Amino acid sequence: MKGIRLGRLFGIEVAIHPSWFIALALFAFTLANGFFPSAYPGWSAVATWATAVIATLLLFVSVLAHEFGHSLVARSQGIPVRGITLFILGGVAQLEREPDSPGREAWMAIAGPLVSVAIGVATLGAAYALPGPEQVVAVLAYLGVANLALVVFNLLPGFPLDGGRVLRALLWRISHDVVRATRQAAVVGQVFAWGFIALGAAQLVLGGGLGGIWLALVGWLMIQAARATARQTEIDHLLSGVPAARLMTTPESWLSPYMTLDWAAKDRLRDWESRCLPVAAEDPAAEFGGLMCARDLKRAPRDRYDRDRVRDVMTPALRLPTVTPETQAAEVLRLLREGEADRAVVVDAGGRLLGFIDVDTFARFFNAARSRRRGATPPHAPA
Ligand SMILES: [Zn+2]
């Protein structure tokens, strides 16, 4: 999630997503129209609004502190932190990778709520001890209650909430299987998420207004996050220690750049749903000209098959990410996801083409690995 950069704190980039301003307005509005006027009817409109805005800003400072709790512990475990972003539903710390042991995961998960407890207890204590002024006491009391409520919510055992991460760590410790633990924790997370959506919908129907939409939105984002994390954990696990050489497809034959698509479709790429073939270079000094996949054929207009040539629709060598046989498969996947090309070539130290990896290679690899995991023989051997 990208946003407006605010600056760095403890070497960690802090940013604000534009959606955060909606949260700011909504929280300030709720405080200025509900909580403060009913608790302090004597305040002027200006005093009420000013207090509401300050209380909301400080609440988000607490949320930021909570995320710093997670981030600083993660960094102390050697996990790089890309940054913290405040958005409509609170804050999120972007970690480069997941913790590598259940103990570390639990400790990282609990660090955020610990910070919130500390802030909650300190602000409630100060609100109790300070004689005034009334506005300061009101803000402190609000921060105390809000931070403790944040702790209760975050410790619900629904992944990816902090409590859900603790649950995953526990399941991980018991089964020693991080993929299974994540899947189980994600299921619990989705049960909670659907609960939030149902509760939000009920609240909306019963006239609870914006709070219902909020809760439903939290639930919906939790479902997305739970699914994405479960998928990513499985992918990380399957690709861990796998070099590009083990995944790559070695070219069985080469295409000529001048071959018409008609010919390529009939002769070489026929029945090869997800296959690719290297294309010889037009320039004799070059190692190869590009890579042509069955996908490219499908994208090309069929009525031009007799005129268009392979070189017109292939991905030219210059636009292909190049990796070595030793490059980690996870790194290749990252290149394909972040770059423009959906395929990469594997070359040796001399730049000679050894093979290629495209998005379908990964799909086949994952399918085969999942079948093995279930104890079945894979329906198709991985290419
Ligand atoms: Zn947290």
PDB file of C-alpha atoms and ligand atoms in Angstrom, residues 66-67 70 109 112-113 154 162, ligand 1:
ATOM      1  CA  HIS A  66       1.149  -0.059  17.975  1.00  0.00           C
ATOM      2  CA  GLU A  67       2.546  -0.707  14.476  1.00  0.00           C
ATOM      3  CA  HIS A  70       5.314  -4.928  15.644  1.00  0.00           C
ATOM      4  CA  ALA A 109       2.312 -10.352  17.117  1.00  0.00           C
ATOM      5  CA  GLY A 112       1.704  -4.243  19.086  1.00  0.00           C
ATOM      6  CA  PRO A 113      -1.022  -4.924  21.667  1.00  0.00           C
ATOM      7  CA  ASN A 154      -6.790  -7.117  17.893  1.00  0.00           C
ATOM      8  CA  ASP A 162      -2.709 -10.074  16.103  1.00  0.00           C
TER       9      ASP A 162
HETATM   10 ZN    ZN B   1      -1.328  -5.233  15.640  1.00  0.00          ZN
END
